């Protein structure tokens, strides 16, 4: 059974942040366009077979790998698919793309019924996108018997570019310039910065991974991959690329990495302000990105540059499942 796109959009609208709706006049149309690729993969055996062959687990049925609609109690449904965190086959989870359930503790608990449909993959938990980080969601085990636990995975931080441009300039703004660079050199620079960070932040690989040359290619093609220069000396890399998501349009941060010689000097904020002046933004475009909640320096930098937490991916671990490590 397929779900009409209009029904899916209406269902997903209930899980869409009110802040996104305030910022994006065409949020409903944007949301439908964002959902469409995932809906097109429901029951797509060809895509499922390609996914299976790439991952190489002994689960042969290609439809097991394709996105699917799961029927839930009381006439509700969910559009879901199997995924692997960081492409690690030891970290399978069920991704909830859309559901007719209401975004409240009871609705989240009811989504636990999708898990047995993926028993062949031994999923650790499922992931859903919440419209806010209301404390009632994070205390799910206190409000619904046997619901399990909820843990934030990634925060989505965003702000309209026009609002960021209206902010006061950082005191280091005039010291910072951006110079376009090529993906290969930028990737090497980013990898080196992450390597020097690892001893002081041993969990860094759980929060973020360095963007490689392929990941930076789109930013480079759009002229939005830059070497950050401080008084003419390289201080790191910043990159963005157009990517519309969650009901808004805008530019997604692909990378911002500041080397140890320049961290703690608000260089990142100045670099983001320079980046905002470089992106070819339309009036309603946002600058946004994903940040792990434990990545305090990146989250602080995002918030001090003016971006806000507007929505979040969370892991939901029903009773009897191990949950996502880290």
JSON list of C-alpha atoms in Angstrom, two decimals, residues 200-295:
[
{"chain": "A", "resi": 200, "resn": "UNK", "atom": "CA", "xyz": [41.83, 16.67, 23.44]},
{"chain": "A", "resi": 201, "resn": "UNK", "atom": "CA", "xyz": [38.43, 15.49, 22.14]},
{"chain": "A", "resi": 202, "resn": "UNK", "atom": "CA", "xyz": [38.58, 11.68, 22.05]},
{"chain": "A", "resi": 203, "resn": "UNK", "atom": "CA", "xyz": [34.87, 11.42, 21.20]},
{"chain": "A", "resi": 204, "resn": "UNK", "atom": "CA", "xyz": [35.18, 13.69, 18.18]},
{"chain": "A", "resi": 205, "resn": "UNK", "atom": "CA", "xyz": [34.60, 10.84, 15.73]},
{"chain": "A", "resi": 206, "resn": "UNK", "atom": "CA", "xyz": [31.20, 10.28, 17.40]},
{"chain": "A", "resi": 207, "resn": "UNK", "atom": "CA", "xyz": [30.28, 13.92, 16.83]},
{"chain": "A", "resi": 208, "resn": "UNK", "atom": "CA", "xyz": [31.65, 14.67, 13.39]},
{"chain": "A", "resi": 209, "resn": "UNK", "atom": "CA", "xyz": [33.90, 13.32, 10.67]},
{"chain": "A", "resi": 210, "resn": "UNK", "atom": "CA", "xyz": [36.20, 15.42, 8.47]},
{"chain": "A", "resi": 211, "resn": "UNK", "atom": "CA", "xyz": [34.71, 16.29, 5.10]},
{"chain": "A", "resi": 212, "resn": "UNK", "atom": "CA", "xyz": [36.62, 14.56, 2.31]},
{"chain": "A", "resi": 213, "resn": "UNK", "atom": "CA", "xyz": [37.25, 15.87, -1.19]},
{"chain": "A", "resi": 214, "resn": "UNK", "atom": "CA", "xyz": [34.07, 14.29, -2.58]},
{"chain": "A", "resi": 215, "resn": "UNK", "atom": "CA", "xyz": [31.96, 15.87, 0.16]},
{"chain": "A", "resi": 216, "resn": "UNK", "atom": "CA", "xyz": [33.49, 19.29, -0.57]},
{"chain": "A", "resi": 217, "resn": "UNK", "atom": "CA", "xyz": [33.08, 19.06, -4.34]},
{"chain": "A", "resi": 218, "resn": "UNK", "atom": "CA", "xyz": [29.60, 20.64, -4.45]},
{"chain": "A", "resi": 219, "resn": "UNK", "atom": "CA", "xyz": [30.74, 23.54, -2.29]},
{"chain": "A", "resi": 220, "resn": "UNK", "atom": "CA", "xyz": [33.70, 24.09, -4.60]},
{"chain": "A", "resi": 221, "resn": "UNK", "atom": "CA", "xyz": [31.52, 24.00, -7.71]},
{"chain": "A", "resi": 222, "resn": "UNK", "atom": "CA", "xyz": [29.24, 26.60, -6.15]},
{"chain": "A", "resi": 223, "resn": "UNK", "atom": "CA", "xyz": [32.21, 28.80, -5.24]},
{"chain": "A", "resi": 224, "resn": "UNK", "atom": "CA", "xyz": [31.58, 28.29, -1.51]},
{"chain": "A", "resi": 225, "resn": "UNK", "atom": "CA", "xyz": [34.68, 26.35, -0.42]},
{"chain": "A", "resi": 226, "resn": "UNK", "atom": "CA", "xyz": [37.14, 28.67, 1.28]},
{"chain": "A", "resi": 227, "resn": "UNK", "atom": "CA", "xyz": [40.46, 28.81, 3.06]},
{"chain": "A", "resi": 228, "resn": "UNK", "atom": "CA", "xyz": [40.00, 31.02, 6.14]},
{"chain": "A", "resi": 229, "resn": "UNK", "atom": "CA", "xyz": [42.79, 33.59, 6.29]},
{"chain": "A", "resi": 230, "resn": "UNK", "atom": "CA", "xyz": [43.65, 35.62, 9.38]},
{"chain": "A", "resi": 231, "resn": "UNK", "atom": "CA", "xyz": [45.92, 38.51, 8.49]},
{"chain": "A", "resi": 232, "resn": "UNK", "atom": "CA", "xyz": [46.89, 36.48, 5.43]},
{"chain": "A", "resi": 233, "resn": "UNK", "atom": "CA", "xyz": [47.68, 33.26, 7.34]},
{"chain": "A", "resi": 234, "resn": "UNK", "atom": "CA", "xyz": [45.60, 30.13, 6.85]},
{"chain": "A", "resi": 235, "resn": "UNK", "atom": "CA", "xyz": [43.46, 29.38, 9.90]},
{"chain": "A", "resi": 236, "resn": "UNK", "atom": "CA", "xyz": [41.17, 26.67, 8.59]},
{"chain": "A", "resi": 237, "resn": "UNK", "atom": "CA", "xyz": [38.44, 25.77, 6.11]},
{"chain": "A", "resi": 238, "resn": "UNK", "atom": "CA", "xyz": [34.80, 26.78, 5.75]},
{"chain": "A", "resi": 239, "resn": "UNK", "atom": "CA", "xyz": [32.37, 25.41, 3.16]},
{"chain": "A", "resi": 240, "resn": "UNK", "atom": "CA", "xyz": [28.66, 25.44, 2.36]},
{"chain": "A", "resi": 241, "resn": "UNK", "atom": "CA", "xyz": [26.45, 24.16, -0.45]},
{"chain": "A", "resi": 242, "resn": "UNK", "atom": "CA", "xyz": [22.83, 24.67, -1.39]},
{"chain": "A", "resi": 243, "resn": "UNK", "atom": "CA", "xyz": [20.64, 22.04, 0.22]},
{"chain": "A", "resi": 244, "resn": "UNK", "atom": "CA", "xyz": [16.94, 22.40, 0.97]},
{"chain": "A", "resi": 245, "resn": "UNK", "atom": "CA", "xyz": [15.58, 20.33, 3.88]},
{"chain": "A", "resi": 246, "resn": "UNK", "atom": "CA", "xyz": [12.97, 20.03, 6.64]},
{"chain": "A", "resi": 247, "resn": "UNK", "atom": "CA", "xyz": [10.64, 22.50, 4.91]},
{"chain": "A", "resi": 248, "resn": "UNK", "atom": "CA", "xyz": [13.11, 25.33, 4.29]},
{"chain": "A", "resi": 249, "resn": "UNK", "atom": "CA", "xyz": [15.49, 26.34, 1.54]},
{"chain": "A", "resi": 250, "resn": "UNK", "atom": "CA", "xyz": [19.06, 27.38, 2.06]},
{"chain": "A", "resi": 251, "resn": "UNK", "atom": "CA", "xyz": [22.73, 26.52, 2.36]},
{"chain": "A", "resi": 252, "resn": "UNK", "atom": "CA", "xyz": [24.03, 23.66, 4.49]},
{"chain": "A", "resi": 253, "resn": "UNK", "atom": "CA", "xyz": [27.36, 23.96, 6.26]},
{"chain": "A", "resi": 254, "resn": "UNK", "atom": "CA", "xyz": [29.63, 21.28, 4.80]},
{"chain": "A", "resi": 255, "resn": "UNK", "atom": "CA", "xyz": [32.56, 22.08, 7.04]},
{"chain": "A", "resi": 256, "resn": "UNK", "atom": "CA", "xyz": [34.05, 24.64, 9.37]},
{"chain": "A", "resi": 257, "resn": "UNK", "atom": "CA", "xyz": [37.39, 23.69, 10.91]},
{"chain": "A", "resi": 258, "resn": "UNK", "atom": "CA", "xyz": [39.73, 26.09, 12.71]},
{"chain": "A", "resi": 259, "resn": "UNK", "atom": "CA", "xyz": [43.31, 25.06, 13.54]},
{"chain": "A", "resi": 260, "resn": "UNK", "atom": "CA", "xyz": [44.71, 25.06, 17.06]},
{"chain": "A", "resi": 261, "resn": "UNK", "atom": "CA", "xyz": [46.67, 28.29, 16.57]},
{"chain": "A", "resi": 262, "resn": "UNK", "atom": "CA", "xyz": [43.44, 30.22, 15.93]},
{"chain": "A", "resi": 263, "resn": "UNK", "atom": "CA", "xyz": [40.81, 28.49, 18.08]},
{"chain": "A", "resi": 264, "resn": "UNK", "atom": "CA", "xyz": [39.25, 30.41, 20.95]},
{"chain": "A", "resi": 265, "resn": "UNK", "atom": "CA", "xyz": [39.65, 33.74, 19.17]},
{"chain": "A", "resi": 266, "resn": "UNK", "atom": "CA", "xyz": [36.14, 33.97, 17.61]},
{"chain": "A", "resi": 267, "resn": "UNK", "atom": "CA", "xyz": [37.64, 33.40, 14.18]},
{"chain": "A", "resi": 268, "resn": "UNK", "atom": "CA", "xyz": [34.87, 30.91, 13.37]},
{"chain": "A", "resi": 269, "resn": "UNK", "atom": "CA", "xyz": [32.18, 33.53, 13.97]},
{"chain": "A", "resi": 270, "resn": "UNK", "atom": "CA", "xyz": [33.96, 36.03, 11.72]},
{"chain": "A", "resi": 271, "resn": "UNK", "atom": "CA", "xyz": [34.38, 33.33, 9.05]},
{"chain": "A", "resi": 272, "resn": "UNK", "atom": "CA", "xyz": [30.65, 32.53, 9.15]},
{"chain": "A", "resi": 273, "resn": "UNK", "atom": "CA", "xyz": [29.83, 36.20, 8.78]},
{"chain": "A", "resi": 274, "resn": "UNK", "atom": "CA", "xyz": [32.11, 36.36, 5.74]},
{"chain": "A", "resi": 275, "resn": "UNK", "atom": "CA", "xyz": [30.47, 33.21, 4.38]},
{"chain": "A", "resi": 276, "resn": "UNK", "atom": "CA", "xyz": [27.00, 34.75, 4.71]},
{"chain": "A", "resi": 277, "resn": "UNK", "atom": "CA", "xyz": [28.18, 37.58, 2.48]},
{"chain": "A", "resi": 278, "resn": "UNK", "atom": "CA", "xyz": [29.40, 35.09, -0.11]},
{"chain": "A", "resi": 279, "resn": "UNK", "atom": "CA", "xyz": [26.37, 32.82, -0.47]},
{"chain": "A", "resi": 280, "resn": "UNK", "atom": "CA", "xyz": [23.95, 33.78, -3.28]},
{"chain": "A", "resi": 281, "resn": "UNK", "atom": "CA", "xyz": [20.98, 33.69, -0.93]},
{"chain": "A", "resi": 282, "resn": "UNK", "atom": "CA", "xyz": [17.37, 34.29, -1.87]},
{"chain": "A", "resi": 283, "resn": "UNK", "atom": "CA", "xyz": [15.26, 36.31, 0.61]},
{"chain": "A", "resi": 284, "resn": "UNK", "atom": "CA", "xyz": [13.99, 33.26, 2.51]},
{"chain": "A", "resi": 285, "resn": "UNK", "atom": "CA", "xyz": [17.14, 31.11, 2.42]},
{"chain": "A", "resi": 286, "resn": "UNK", "atom": "CA", "xyz": [18.65, 29.84, 5.67]},
{"chain": "A", "resi": 287, "resn": "UNK", "atom": "CA", "xyz": [22.22, 28.98, 6.62]},
{"chain": "A", "resi": 288, "resn": "UNK", "atom": "CA", "xyz": [21.98, 25.72, 8.51]},
{"chain": "A", "resi": 289, "resn": "UNK", "atom": "CA", "xyz": [23.83, 22.63, 9.65]},
{"chain": "A", "resi": 290, "resn": "UNK", "atom": "CA", "xyz": [23.84, 19.48, 11.81]},
{"chain": "A", "resi": 291, "resn": "UNK", "atom": "CA", "xyz": [25.68, 19.55, 15.14]},
{"chain": "A", "resi": 292, "resn": "UNK", "atom": "CA", "xyz": [25.96, 16.81, 17.75]},
{"chain": "A", "resi": 293, "resn": "UNK", "atom": "CA", "xyz": [24.71, 18.11, 21.12]},
{"chain": "A", "resi": 294, "resn": "UNK", "atom": "CA", "xyz": [27.95, 17.00, 22.83]},
{"chain": "A", "resi": 295, "resn": "UNK", "atom": "CA", "xyz": [30.04, 19.02, 20.37]}
]
